[in-house]
Coordinates of N, CA and C in Angstrom, one line a residue:
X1 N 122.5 163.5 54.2 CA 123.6 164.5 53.9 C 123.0 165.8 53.5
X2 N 123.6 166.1 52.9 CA 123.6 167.8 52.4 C 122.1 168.2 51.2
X3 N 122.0 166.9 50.4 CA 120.6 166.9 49.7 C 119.0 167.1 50.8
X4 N 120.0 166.1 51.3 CA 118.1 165.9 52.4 C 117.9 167.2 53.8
X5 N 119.1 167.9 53.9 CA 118.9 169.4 54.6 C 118.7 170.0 53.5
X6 N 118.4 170.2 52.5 CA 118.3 171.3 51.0 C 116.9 170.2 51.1
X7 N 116.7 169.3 51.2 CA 115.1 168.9 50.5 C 114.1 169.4 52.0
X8 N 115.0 169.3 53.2 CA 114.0 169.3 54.2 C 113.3 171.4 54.4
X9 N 115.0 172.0 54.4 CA 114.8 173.3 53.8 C 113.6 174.0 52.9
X10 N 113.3 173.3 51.8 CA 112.6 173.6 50.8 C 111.3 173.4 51.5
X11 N 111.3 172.1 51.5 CA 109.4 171.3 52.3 C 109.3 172.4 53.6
X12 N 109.8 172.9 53.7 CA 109.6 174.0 55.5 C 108.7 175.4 54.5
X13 N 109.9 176.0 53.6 CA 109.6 176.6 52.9 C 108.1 176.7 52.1
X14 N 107.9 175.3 51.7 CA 106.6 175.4 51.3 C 104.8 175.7 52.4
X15 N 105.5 174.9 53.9 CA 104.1 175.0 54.8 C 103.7 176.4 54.9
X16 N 102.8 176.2 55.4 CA 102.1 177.7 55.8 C 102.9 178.9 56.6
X17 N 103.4 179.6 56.7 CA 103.9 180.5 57.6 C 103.6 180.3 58.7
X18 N 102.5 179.8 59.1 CA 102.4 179.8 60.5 C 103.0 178.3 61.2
X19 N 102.8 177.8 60.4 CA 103.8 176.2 60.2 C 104.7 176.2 60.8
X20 N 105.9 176.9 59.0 CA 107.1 177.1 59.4 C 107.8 177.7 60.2
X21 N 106.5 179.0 60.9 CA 107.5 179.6 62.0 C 107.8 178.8 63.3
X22 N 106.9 177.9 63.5 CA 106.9 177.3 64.5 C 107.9 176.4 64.3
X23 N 108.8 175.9 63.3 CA 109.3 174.8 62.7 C 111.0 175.2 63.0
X24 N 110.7 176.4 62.3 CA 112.3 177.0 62.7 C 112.0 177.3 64.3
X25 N 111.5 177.9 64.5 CA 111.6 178.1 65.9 C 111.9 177.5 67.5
X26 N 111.3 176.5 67.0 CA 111.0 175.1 67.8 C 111.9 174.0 67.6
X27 N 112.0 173.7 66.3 CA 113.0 172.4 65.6 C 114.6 172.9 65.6
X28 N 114.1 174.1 64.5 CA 115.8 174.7 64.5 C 116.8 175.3 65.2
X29 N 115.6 176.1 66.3 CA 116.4 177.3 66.4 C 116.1 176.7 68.1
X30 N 115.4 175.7 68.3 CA 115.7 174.5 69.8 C 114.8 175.3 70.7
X31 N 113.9 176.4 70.8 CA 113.6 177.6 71.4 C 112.4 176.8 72.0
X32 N 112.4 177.3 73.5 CA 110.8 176.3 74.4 C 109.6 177.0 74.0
X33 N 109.1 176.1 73.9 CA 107.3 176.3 73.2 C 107.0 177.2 73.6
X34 N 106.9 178.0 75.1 CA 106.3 178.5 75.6 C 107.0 180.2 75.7
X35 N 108.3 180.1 75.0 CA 108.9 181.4 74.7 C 108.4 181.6 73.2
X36 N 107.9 180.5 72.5 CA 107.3 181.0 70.9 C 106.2 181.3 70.9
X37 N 105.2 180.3 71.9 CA 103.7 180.8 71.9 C 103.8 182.0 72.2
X38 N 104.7 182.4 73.4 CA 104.2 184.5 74.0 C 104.2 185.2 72.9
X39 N 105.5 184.4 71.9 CA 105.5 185.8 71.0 C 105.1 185.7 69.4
X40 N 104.1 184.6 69.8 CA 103.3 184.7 68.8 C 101.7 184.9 68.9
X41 N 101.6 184.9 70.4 CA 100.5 185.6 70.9 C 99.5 184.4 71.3
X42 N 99.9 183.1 70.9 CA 99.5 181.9 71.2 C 99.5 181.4 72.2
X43 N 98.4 180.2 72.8 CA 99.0 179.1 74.1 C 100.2 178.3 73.7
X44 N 100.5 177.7 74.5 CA 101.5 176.6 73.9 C 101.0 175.5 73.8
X45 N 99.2 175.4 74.0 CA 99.1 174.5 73.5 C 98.9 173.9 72.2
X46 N 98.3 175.1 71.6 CA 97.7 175.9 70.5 C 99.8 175.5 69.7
X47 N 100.4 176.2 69.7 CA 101.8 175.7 69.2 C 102.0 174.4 69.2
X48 N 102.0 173.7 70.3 CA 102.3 172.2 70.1 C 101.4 171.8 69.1
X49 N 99.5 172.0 68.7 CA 99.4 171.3 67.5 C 99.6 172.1 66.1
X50 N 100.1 173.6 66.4 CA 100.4 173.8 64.9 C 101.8 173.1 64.6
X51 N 102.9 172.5 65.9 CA 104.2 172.1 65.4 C 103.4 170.5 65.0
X52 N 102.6 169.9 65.6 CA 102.2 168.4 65.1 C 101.6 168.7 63.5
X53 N 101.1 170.0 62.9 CA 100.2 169.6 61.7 C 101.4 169.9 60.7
X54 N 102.4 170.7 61.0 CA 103.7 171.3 60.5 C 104.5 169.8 60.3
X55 N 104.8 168.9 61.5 CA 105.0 167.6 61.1 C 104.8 166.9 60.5
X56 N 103.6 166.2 60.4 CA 102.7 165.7 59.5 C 102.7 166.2 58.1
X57 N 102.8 167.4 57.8 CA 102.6 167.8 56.9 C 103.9 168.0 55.8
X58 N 105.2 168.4 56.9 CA 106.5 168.0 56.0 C 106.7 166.5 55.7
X59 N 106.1 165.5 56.8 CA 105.9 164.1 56.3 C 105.2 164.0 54.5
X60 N 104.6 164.3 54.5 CA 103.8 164.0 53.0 C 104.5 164.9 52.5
X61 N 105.5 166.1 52.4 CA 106.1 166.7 51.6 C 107.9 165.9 51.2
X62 N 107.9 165.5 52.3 CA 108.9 164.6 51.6 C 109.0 163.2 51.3
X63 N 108.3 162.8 51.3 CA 107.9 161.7 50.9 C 107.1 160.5 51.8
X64 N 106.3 161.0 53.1 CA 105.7 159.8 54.0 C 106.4 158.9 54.6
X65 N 108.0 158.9 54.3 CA 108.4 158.5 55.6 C 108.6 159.0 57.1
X66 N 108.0 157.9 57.8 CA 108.0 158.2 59.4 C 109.0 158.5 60.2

């Protein structure tokens, strides 16, 4: 519910910038990898593993469930 989008919110908040932008961009905002990479100056492939370590990494921020 409403807690666990305010806890997932927050854990976004904490990753690295380069993380989160990928996180909103990709996750939230539904946007194809390859219209974020251009305008982040990145490959897309290069995006797909910063969205995998951004994953992983909200995993251990919220508690390690898969």
């Amino acid at each position: 519910g409403r807690e666990a989008v305010e806890d997932l919110l927050r854990a976004i908040e904490a990753l690295p910038e380069n993380y989160a932008s990928v996180v909103r961009e990709v996750d939230l905002a539904e946007r194809p990898m390859g219209d974020v990479a251009a305008e982040l100056g990145r490959s897309a492939g290069a995006v797909h593993m910063l969205r995998a370590r951004a994953h992983d990494r909200l995993r251990e921020l919220l508690g390690g469930a898969g």
